Amino acid sequence: PFRLVLADFKALATHLLATSSLSVFERTLLTSPTAALLDVPLDTDGYTSALLHACDNDLDNLVLRLIKLGAAVDVTDNDGATALCLSAATGSLAGVHALLTAGACVNARTLSLATPLYFASEMDWTEVVAHLLAHNATPDAKTTSNSTALCVAAKNGSRSSVHQLIRHRARRPSFATLTKKATMEELMLALCLACERSHLDIVRDLLAIGLNPNLVMDNGVTPLYLACQMGHKDIVQALCMHGANPN
């Protein structure tokens, strides 16, 4: 009887996977039903797998056990976040290491194109940021809102992560000389976000690598404009000391 049920499910899955209307969540369940539903209560739709629940709640011992039991490491939730994304967001270095060792994709993207590195940088989990970078995480991956790990770290005042990301990226000649257009745009966006949120130390750090505070963003604003608009006097002073034109 079990073989008949399994064969019937496989036939149904093959039929449904041929359609283009399935969500990432539905495709995940159809391609790895056993692992995806491992130990999940039937009365909840908050998680698509026990592994996601364990990662999201920082249950390191349970994460390790579920991986050993064969839980699918790249299963996703309704937002397209993998277990690695959730572990990175909670700052669980042990969970992140276990998932990477088990073959989790270090650059997995959510529906908004956020990566595990993005989540770790957002929360300033410096050890996790370093571990992901050591496993070849893409540092300049952009989300649908055009943000990167560096940008969200600058926005949230995650100074240690800003330092790590800059040091990692500074190994590239295009970054160190500030000649690459995409790099310049990313750095300027990070500077603008730090100015807007009044993260003075991060503003000084970004200016110290040679950014021109007078560059105009695509929307027509400058870092000085944002600082003035928000009434951040110390940020205005720092920008002017680095050559920002008040006129």
PDB file of C-alpha atoms in Angstrom:
ATOM      1  CA  PRO A   1       0.000   0.000   0.000  1.00  0.00           C
ATOM      2  CA  PHE A   2       2.804   2.436   0.828  1.00  0.00           C
ATOM      3  CA  ARG A   3       4.390   1.913  -2.593  1.00  0.00           C
ATOM      4  CA  LEU A   4       1.046   2.642  -4.251  1.00  0.00           C
ATOM      5  CA  VAL A   5       0.601   5.871  -2.286  1.00  0.00           C
ATOM      6  CA  LEU A   6       4.172   6.936  -3.037  1.00  0.00           C
ATOM      7  CA  ALA A   7       3.750   6.171  -6.745  1.00  0.00           C
ATOM      8  CA  ASP A   8       0.496   8.122  -6.809  1.00  0.00           C
ATOM      9  CA  PHE A   9       2.173  11.088  -5.119  1.00  0.00           C
ATOM     10  CA  LYS A  10       5.078  11.017  -7.568  1.00  0.00           C
ATOM     11  CA  ALA A  11       2.653  11.027 -10.490  1.00  0.00           C
ATOM     12  CA  LEU A  12       0.767  13.973  -8.998  1.00  0.00           C
ATOM     13  CA  ALA A  13       3.987  15.836  -8.249  1.00  0.00           C
ATOM     14  CA  THR A  14       5.243  15.339 -11.808  1.00  0.00           C
ATOM     15  CA  HIS A  15       1.972  16.703 -13.155  1.00  0.00           C
ATOM     16  CA  LEU A  16       1.919  19.737 -10.865  1.00  0.00           C
ATOM     17  CA  LEU A  17       5.599  20.595 -11.328  1.00  0.00           C
ATOM     18  CA  ALA A  18       4.961  20.921 -15.049  1.00  0.00           C
ATOM     19  CA  THR A  19       2.771  23.956 -14.355  1.00  0.00           C
ATOM     20  CA  SER A  20       4.173  27.458 -13.911  1.00  0.00           C
ATOM     21  CA  SER A  21       1.721  28.659 -11.273  1.00  0.00           C
ATOM     22  CA  LEU A  22       3.328  26.948  -8.279  1.00  0.00           C
ATOM     23  CA  SER A  23       4.937  29.021  -5.552  1.00  0.00           C
ATOM     24  CA  VAL A  24       8.478  28.382  -4.295  1.00  0.00           C
ATOM     25  CA  PHE A  25       6.920  26.896  -1.166  1.00  0.00           C
ATOM     26  CA  GLU A  26       4.757  24.459  -3.142  1.00  0.00           C
ATOM     27  CA  ARG A  27       7.632  23.401  -5.378  1.00  0.00           C
ATOM     28  CA  THR A  28       9.789  22.714  -2.325  1.00  0.00           C
ATOM     29  CA  LEU A  29       7.188  20.428  -0.794  1.00  0.00           C
ATOM     30  CA  LEU A  30       6.616  18.563  -4.047  1.00  0.00           C
ATOM     31  CA  THR A  31      10.305  17.961  -4.727  1.00  0.00           C
ATOM     32  CA  SER A  32      11.245  16.860  -1.195  1.00  0.00           C
ATOM     33  CA  PRO A  33       8.046  15.908   0.638  1.00  0.00           C
ATOM     34  CA  THR A  34       9.504  13.629   3.290  1.00  0.00           C
ATOM     35  CA  ALA A  35      12.359  15.862   4.385  1.00  0.00           C
ATOM     36  CA  ALA A  36      10.363  19.058   4.024  1.00  0.00           C
ATOM     37  CA  LEU A  37       7.596  17.859   6.321  1.00  0.00           C
ATOM     38  CA  LEU A  38       9.863  16.144   8.843  1.00  0.00           C
ATOM     39  CA  ASP A  39       8.182  16.334  12.290  1.00  0.00           C
ATOM     40  CA  VAL A  40       5.960  19.275  11.343  1.00  0.00           C
ATOM     41  CA  PRO A  41       2.630  19.454  13.257  1.00  0.00           C
ATOM     42  CA  LEU A  42      -0.342  19.241  10.916  1.00  0.00           C
ATOM     43  CA  ASP A  43      -2.077  22.182  12.594  1.00  0.00           C
ATOM     44  CA  THR A  44       0.459  24.842  11.646  1.00  0.00           C
ATOM     45  CA  ASP A  45       1.238  26.681   8.441  1.00  0.00           C
ATOM     46  CA  GLY A  46       3.909  28.895   9.955  1.00  0.00           C
ATOM     47  CA  TYR A  47       6.780  26.655   8.842  1.00  0.00           C
ATOM     48  CA  THR A  48       7.217  24.294   5.935  1.00  0.00           C
ATOM     49  CA  SER A  49       9.691  22.075   7.778  1.00  0.00           C
ATOM     50  CA  ALA A  50      10.925  21.300  11.260  1.00  0.00           C
ATOM     51  CA  LEU A  51      14.394  22.434  10.191  1.00  0.00           C
ATOM     52  CA  LEU A  52      13.104  25.913   9.372  1.00  0.00           C
ATOM     53  CA  HIS A  53      11.413  26.085  12.774  1.00  0.00           C
ATOM     54  CA  ALA A  54      14.620  25.028  14.529  1.00  0.00           C
ATOM     55  CA  CYS A  55      16.749  27.541  12.621  1.00  0.00           C
ATOM     56  CA  ASP A  56      14.330  30.410  13.124  1.00  0.00           C
ATOM     57  CA  ASN A  57      14.222  29.726  16.865  1.00  0.00           C
ATOM     58  CA  ASP A  58      17.977  29.227  17.292  1.00  0.00           C
ATOM     59  CA  LEU A  59      17.678  25.582  18.383  1.00  0.00           C
ATOM     60  CA  ASP A  60      21.194  24.476  17.452  1.00  0.00           C
ATOM     61  CA  ASN A  61      21.004  20.943  18.866  1.00  0.00           C
ATOM     62  CA  LEU A  62      17.772  20.288  17.008  1.00  0.00           C
ATOM     63  CA  VAL A  63      19.231  21.706  13.792  1.00  0.00           C
ATOM     64  CA  LEU A  64      22.121  19.240  13.966  1.00  0.00           C
ATOM     65  CA  ARG A  65      19.801  16.324  14.695  1.00  0.00           C
ATOM     66  CA  LEU A  66      17.418  17.158  11.860  1.00  0.00           C
ATOM     67  CA  ILE A  67      20.293  17.439   9.400  1.00  0.00           C
ATOM     68  CA  LYS A  68      21.521  13.980  10.465  1.00  0.00           C
ATOM     69  CA  LEU A  69      17.993  12.642   9.956  1.00  0.00           C
ATOM     70  CA  GLY A  70      18.048  13.847   6.368  1.00  0.00           C
ATOM     71  CA  ALA A  71      16.111  17.105   6.495  1.00  0.00           C
ATOM     72  CA  ALA A  72      16.393  19.036   3.222  1.00  0.00           C
ATOM     73  CA  VAL A  73      18.822  21.881   3.948  1.00  0.00           C
ATOM     74  CA  ASP A  74      17.607  24.093   1.103  1.00  0.00           C
ATOM     75  CA  VAL A  75      13.901  23.838   1.911  1.00  0.00           C
ATOM     76  CA  THR A  76      12.277  27.294   1.847  1.00  0.00           C
ATOM     77  CA  ASP A  77       9.499  29.057   3.700  1.00  0.00           C
ATOM     78  CA  ASN A  78       6.718  31.095   2.091  1.00  0.00           C
ATOM     79  CA  ASP A  79       9.101  34.029   1.612  1.00  0.00           C
ATOM     80  CA  GLY A  80      11.689  31.871  -0.119  1.00  0.00           C
ATOM     81  CA  ALA A  81      14.056  31.933   2.875  1.00  0.00           C
ATOM     82  CA  THR A  82      16.176  28.825   3.371  1.00  0.00           C
ATOM     83  CA  ALA A  83      17.257  27.374   6.697  1.00  0.00           C
ATOM     84  CA  LEU A  84      20.620  29.101   6.216  1.00  0.00           C
ATOM     85  CA  CYS A  85      18.894  32.473   5.821  1.00  0.00           C
ATOM     86  CA  LEU A  86      17.042  31.933   9.095  1.00  0.00           C
ATOM     87  CA  SER A  87      20.123  30.753  10.990  1.00  0.00           C
ATOM     88  CA  ALA A  88      22.084  33.733   9.696  1.00  0.00           C
ATOM     89  CA  ALA A  89      19.315  36.078  10.826  1.00  0.00           C
ATOM     90  CA  THR A  90      19.336  34.647  14.355  1.00  0.00           C
ATOM     91  CA  GLY A  91      23.132  34.770  14.546  1.00  0.00           C
ATOM     92  CA  SER A  92      23.597  31.047  15.094  1.00  0.00           C
ATOM     93  CA  LEU A  93      27.182  30.345  14.062  1.00  0.00           C
ATOM     94  CA  ALA A  94      26.806  26.650  14.911  1.00  0.00           C
ATOM     95  CA  GLY A  95      23.665  26.386  12.797  1.00  0.00           C
ATOM     96  CA  VAL A  96      25.223  28.248   9.885  1.00  0.00           C
ATOM     97  CA  HIS A  97      28.318  26.043   9.998  1.00  0.00           C
ATOM     98  CA  ALA A  98      26.259  22.843  10.155  1.00  0.00           C
ATOM     99  CA  LEU A  99      24.087  23.871   7.223  1.00  0.00           C
ATOM    100  CA  LEU A 100      27.050  24.879   5.063  1.00  0.00           C
ATOM    101  CA  THR A 101      28.790  21.598   5.898  1.00  0.00           C
ATOM    102  CA  ALA A 102      25.627  19.760   4.844  1.00  0.00           C
ATOM    103  CA  GLY A 103      25.676  21.495   1.460  1.00  0.00           C
ATOM    104  CA  ALA A 104      23.357  24.464   1.955  1.00  0.00           C
ATOM    105  CA  CYS A 105      23.701  27.126  -0.742  1.00  0.00           C
ATOM    106  CA  VAL A 106      25.630  30.056   0.734  1.00  0.00           C
ATOM    107  CA  ASN A 107      24.108  32.474  -1.781  1.00  0.00           C
ATOM    108  CA  ALA A 108      20.499  31.271  -1.655  1.00  0.00           C
ATOM    109  CA  ARG A 109      18.052  34.107  -2.372  1.00  0.00           C
ATOM    110  CA  THR A 110      14.641  34.842  -0.899  1.00  0.00           C
ATOM    111  CA  LEU A 111      11.766  36.171  -2.999  1.00  0.00           C
ATOM    112  CA  SER A 112      13.130  39.658  -2.292  1.00  0.00           C
ATOM    113  CA  LEU A 113      16.598  38.371  -3.354  1.00  0.00           C
ATOM    114  CA  ALA A 114      18.077  38.731   0.138  1.00  0.00           C
ATOM    115  CA  THR A 115      20.923  36.336   0.980  1.00  0.00           C
ATOM    116  CA  PRO A 116      22.137  34.784   4.247  1.00  0.00           C
ATOM    117  CA  LEU A 117      24.942  37.380   4.277  1.00  0.00           C
ATOM    118  CA  TYR A 118      22.361  40.151   3.961  1.00  0.00           C
ATOM    119  CA  PHE A 119      20.484  38.897   7.030  1.00  0.00           C
ATOM    120  CA  ALA A 120      23.640  38.461   9.116  1.00  0.00           C
ATOM    121  CA  SER A 121      24.894  41.932   8.168  1.00  0.00           C
ATOM    122  CA  GLU A 122      21.519  43.460   8.948  1.00  0.00           C
ATOM    123  CA  MET A 123      21.711  42.147  12.521  1.00  0.00           C
ATOM    124  CA  ASP A 124      25.485  42.740  12.911  1.00  0.00           C
ATOM    125  CA  TRP A 125      26.301  39.101  13.614  1.00  0.00           C
ATOM    126  CA  THR A 126      30.013  39.582  12.892  1.00  0.00           C
ATOM    127  CA  GLU A 127      31.099  35.958  13.380  1.00  0.00           C
ATOM    128  CA  VAL A 128      28.388  34.748  11.033  1.00  0.00           C
ATOM    129  CA  VAL A 129      29.292  37.441   8.485  1.00  0.00           C
ATOM    130  CA  ALA A 130      32.932  36.333   8.586  1.00  0.00           C
ATOM    131  CA  HIS A 131      31.993  32.648   8.259  1.00  0.00           C
ATOM    132  CA  LEU A 132      29.738  33.280   5.266  1.00  0.00           C
ATOM    133  CA  LEU A 133      32.388  35.397   3.546  1.00  0.00           C
ATOM    134  CA  ALA A 134      34.939  32.633   4.169  1.00  0.00           C
ATOM    135  CA  HIS A 135      32.563  30.269   2.346  1.00  0.00           C
ATOM    136  CA  ASN A 136      32.399  32.530  -0.714  1.00  0.00           C
ATOM    137  CA  ALA A 137      29.233  34.465   0.032  1.00  0.00           C
ATOM    138  CA  THR A 138      28.665  37.123  -2.634  1.00  0.00           C
ATOM    139  CA  PRO A 139      29.164  40.458  -0.826  1.00  0.00           C
ATOM    140  CA  ASP A 140      27.508  42.725  -3.380  1.00  0.00           C
ATOM    141  CA  ALA A 141      24.332  40.740  -4.135  1.00  0.00           C
ATOM    142  CA  LYS A 142      21.405  43.159  -4.493  1.00  0.00           C
ATOM    143  CA  THR A 143      17.872  42.756  -3.210  1.00  0.00           C
ATOM    144  CA  THR A 144      14.795  43.858  -5.132  1.00  0.00           C
ATOM    145  CA  SER A 145      15.079  47.211  -3.339  1.00  0.00           C
ATOM    146  CA  ASN A 146      18.636  47.633  -4.677  1.00  0.00           C
ATOM    147  CA  SER A 147      20.158  47.120  -1.228  1.00  0.00           C
ATOM    148  CA  THR A 148      23.229  45.039  -0.382  1.00  0.00           C
ATOM    149  CA  ALA A 149      24.714  43.595   2.791  1.00  0.00           C
ATOM    150  CA  LEU A 150      26.869  46.720   3.163  1.00  0.00           C
ATOM    151  CA  CYS A 151      23.911  49.034   2.633  1.00  0.00           C
ATOM    152  CA  VAL A 152      21.675  47.352   5.196  1.00  0.00           C
ATOM    153  CA  ALA A 153      24.537  47.223   7.703  1.00  0.00           C
ATOM    154  CA  ALA A 154      25.133  50.961   7.251  1.00  0.00           C
ATOM    155  CA  LYS A 155      21.420  51.664   7.530  1.00  0.00           C
ATOM    156  CA  ASN A 156      21.057  49.716  10.781  1.00  0.00           C
ATOM    157  CA  GLY A 157      24.233  51.018  12.374  1.00  0.00           C
ATOM    158  CA  SER A 158      25.943  47.621  12.215  1.00  0.00           C
ATOM    159  CA  ARG A 159      29.425  49.119  12.277  1.00  0.00           C
ATOM    160  CA  SER A 160      31.388  45.904  12.839  1.00  0.00           C
ATOM    161  CA  SER A 161      29.730  44.310   9.821  1.00  0.00           C
ATOM    162  CA  VAL A 162      30.414  47.434   7.750  1.00  0.00           C
ATOM    163  CA  HIS A 163      34.106  47.101   8.641  1.00  0.00           C
ATOM    164  CA  GLN A 164      34.169  43.400   7.750  1.00  0.00           C
ATOM    165  CA  LEU A 165      32.438  43.912   4.426  1.00  0.00           C
ATOM    166  CA  ILE A 166      34.682  46.817   3.454  1.00  0.00           C
ATOM    167  CA  ARG A 167      37.839  44.894   4.389  1.00  0.00           C
ATOM    168  CA  HIS A 168      36.662  41.876   2.410  1.00  0.00           C
ATOM    169  CA  ARG A 169      35.735  43.929  -0.628  1.00  0.00           C
ATOM    170  CA  ALA A 170      38.847  46.117  -0.417  1.00  0.00           C
ATOM    171  CA  ARG A 171      40.912  43.192  -1.683  1.00  0.00           C
ATOM    172  CA  ARG A 172      39.444  43.923  -5.103  1.00  0.00           C
ATOM    173  CA  PRO A 173      41.363  46.607  -7.055  1.00  0.00           C
ATOM    174  CA  SER A 174      38.123  48.090  -8.393  1.00  0.00           C
ATOM    175  CA  PHE A 175      36.900  48.622  -4.849  1.00  0.00           C
ATOM    176  CA  ALA A 176      40.125  50.014  -3.445  1.00  0.00           C
ATOM    177  CA  THR A 177      40.481  52.605  -6.179  1.00  0.00           C
ATOM    178  CA  LEU A 178      36.759  53.445  -6.240  1.00  0.00           C
ATOM    179  CA  THR A 179      36.635  53.315 -10.029  1.00  0.00           C
ATOM    180  CA  LYS A 180      33.942  50.708 -10.593  1.00  0.00           C
ATOM    181  CA  LYS A 181      30.551  52.336 -11.155  1.00  0.00           C
ATOM    182  CA  ALA A 182      28.543  49.651  -9.378  1.00  0.00           C
ATOM    183  CA  THR A 183      30.885  49.766  -6.380  1.00  0.00           C
ATOM    184  CA  MET A 184      30.656  53.549  -6.178  1.00  0.00           C
ATOM    185  CA  GLU A 185      26.864  53.449  -6.332  1.00  0.00           C
ATOM    186  CA  GLU A 186      26.734  50.878  -3.551  1.00  0.00           C
ATOM    187  CA  LEU A 187      29.095  52.855  -1.325  1.00  0.00           C
ATOM    188  CA  MET A 188      27.227  56.105  -1.893  1.00  0.00           C
ATOM    189  CA  LEU A 189      23.916  54.447  -1.069  1.00  0.00           C
ATOM    190  CA  ALA A 190      25.460  53.077   2.130  1.00  0.00           C
ATOM    191  CA  LEU A 191      26.740  56.575   2.976  1.00  0.00           C
ATOM    192  CA  CYS A 192      23.340  58.146   2.326  1.00  0.00           C
ATOM    193  CA  LEU A 193      21.596  55.571   4.506  1.00  0.00           C
ATOM    194  CA  ALA A 194      24.075  56.110   7.337  1.00  0.00           C
ATOM    195  CA  CYS A 195      23.596  59.885   7.042  1.00  0.00           C
ATOM    196  CA  GLU A 196      19.835  59.560   7.054  1.00  0.00           C
ATOM    197  CA  ARG A 197      19.877  57.324  10.146  1.00  0.00           C
ATOM    198  CA  SER A 198      22.548  59.424  11.928  1.00  0.00           C
ATOM    199  CA  HIS A 199      25.203  56.727  12.297  1.00  0.00           C
ATOM    200  CA  LEU A 200      28.133  59.118  12.690  1.00  0.00           C
ATOM    201  CA  ASP A 201      30.923  56.549  13.085  1.00  0.00           C
ATOM    202  CA  ILE A 202      29.845  54.706   9.944  1.00  0.00           C
ATOM    203  CA  VAL A 203      29.627  57.989   8.022  1.00  0.00           C
ATOM    204  CA  ARG A 204      33.202  58.784   9.065  1.00  0.00           C
ATOM    205  CA  ASP A 205      34.354  55.264   8.150  1.00  0.00           C
ATOM    206  CA  LEU A 206      32.883  55.527   4.644  1.00  0.00           C
ATOM    207  CA  LEU A 207      34.265  59.016   4.087  1.00  0.00           C
ATOM    208  CA  ALA A 208      37.689  57.801   5.241  1.00  0.00           C
ATOM    209  CA  ILE A 209      37.985  55.402   2.299  1.00  0.00           C
ATOM    210  CA  GLY A 210      37.772  58.342  -0.096  1.00  0.00           C
ATOM    211  CA  LEU A 211      34.120  58.777  -1.006  1.00  0.00           C
ATOM    212  CA  ASN A 212      33.177  62.092  -2.580  1.00  0.00           C
ATOM    213  CA  PRO A 213      30.361  63.526  -0.424  1.00  0.00           C
ATOM    214  CA  ASN A 214      29.236  65.754  -3.296  1.00  0.00           C
ATOM    215  CA  LEU A 215      28.182  62.961  -5.632  1.00  0.00           C
ATOM    216  CA  VAL A 216      24.496  63.156  -6.488  1.00  0.00           C
ATOM    217  CA  MET A 217      22.342  60.034  -6.265  1.00  0.00           C
ATOM    218  CA  ASP A 218      19.973  59.011  -9.061  1.00  0.00           C
ATOM    219  CA  ASN A 219      17.065  60.543  -7.147  1.00  0.00           C
ATOM    220  CA  GLY A 220      18.843  63.904  -7.041  1.00  0.00           C
ATOM    221  CA  VAL A 221      19.888  63.948  -3.383  1.00  0.00           C
ATOM    222  CA  THR A 222      23.296  64.111  -1.730  1.00  0.00           C
ATOM    223  CA  PRO A 223      24.407  62.832   1.681  1.00  0.00           C
ATOM    224  CA  LEU A 224      24.476  66.427   2.939  1.00  0.00           C
ATOM    225  CA  TYR A 225      20.927  67.025   1.756  1.00  0.00           C
ATOM    226  CA  LEU A 226      19.692  63.979   3.668  1.00  0.00           C
ATOM    227  CA  ALA A 227      21.563  64.940   6.833  1.00  0.00           C
ATOM    228  CA  CYS A 228      20.132  68.465   6.701  1.00  0.00           C
ATOM    229  CA  GLN A 229      16.646  67.172   5.972  1.00  0.00           C
ATOM    230  CA  MET A 230      16.773  64.941   9.051  1.00  0.00           C
ATOM    231  CA  GLY A 231      18.383  67.614  11.238  1.00  0.00           C
ATOM    232  CA  HIS A 232      21.506  65.592  12.051  1.00  0.00           C
ATOM    233  CA  LYS A 233      23.943  68.417  12.872  1.00  0.00           C
ATOM    234  CA  ASP A 234      26.894  66.172  13.709  1.00  0.00           C
ATOM    235  CA  ILE A 235      26.526  64.380  10.374  1.00  0.00           C
ATOM    236  CA  VAL A 236      26.365  67.724   8.548  1.00  0.00           C
ATOM    237  CA  GLN A 237      29.557  68.824  10.287  1.00  0.00           C
ATOM    238  CA  ALA A 238      31.364  65.584   9.428  1.00  0.00           C
ATOM    239  CA  LEU A 239      30.370  65.850   5.756  1.00  0.00           C
ATOM    240  CA  CYS A 240      31.454  69.491   5.529  1.00  0.00           C
ATOM    241  CA  MET A 241      34.807  68.629   7.116  1.00  0.00           C
ATOM    242  CA  HIS A 242      35.281  66.134   4.267  1.00  0.00           C
ATOM    243  CA  GLY A 243      34.527  68.698   1.578  1.00  0.00           C
ATOM    244  CA  ALA A 244      30.746  68.559   1.196  1.00  0.00           C
ATOM    245  CA  ASN A 245      29.514  71.649  -0.655  1.00  0.00           C
ATOM    246  CA  PRO A 246      26.727  73.400   1.299  1.00  0.00           C
ATOM    247  CA  ASN A 247      25.740  75.324  -1.828  1.00  0.00           C
TER     248      ASN A 247
END
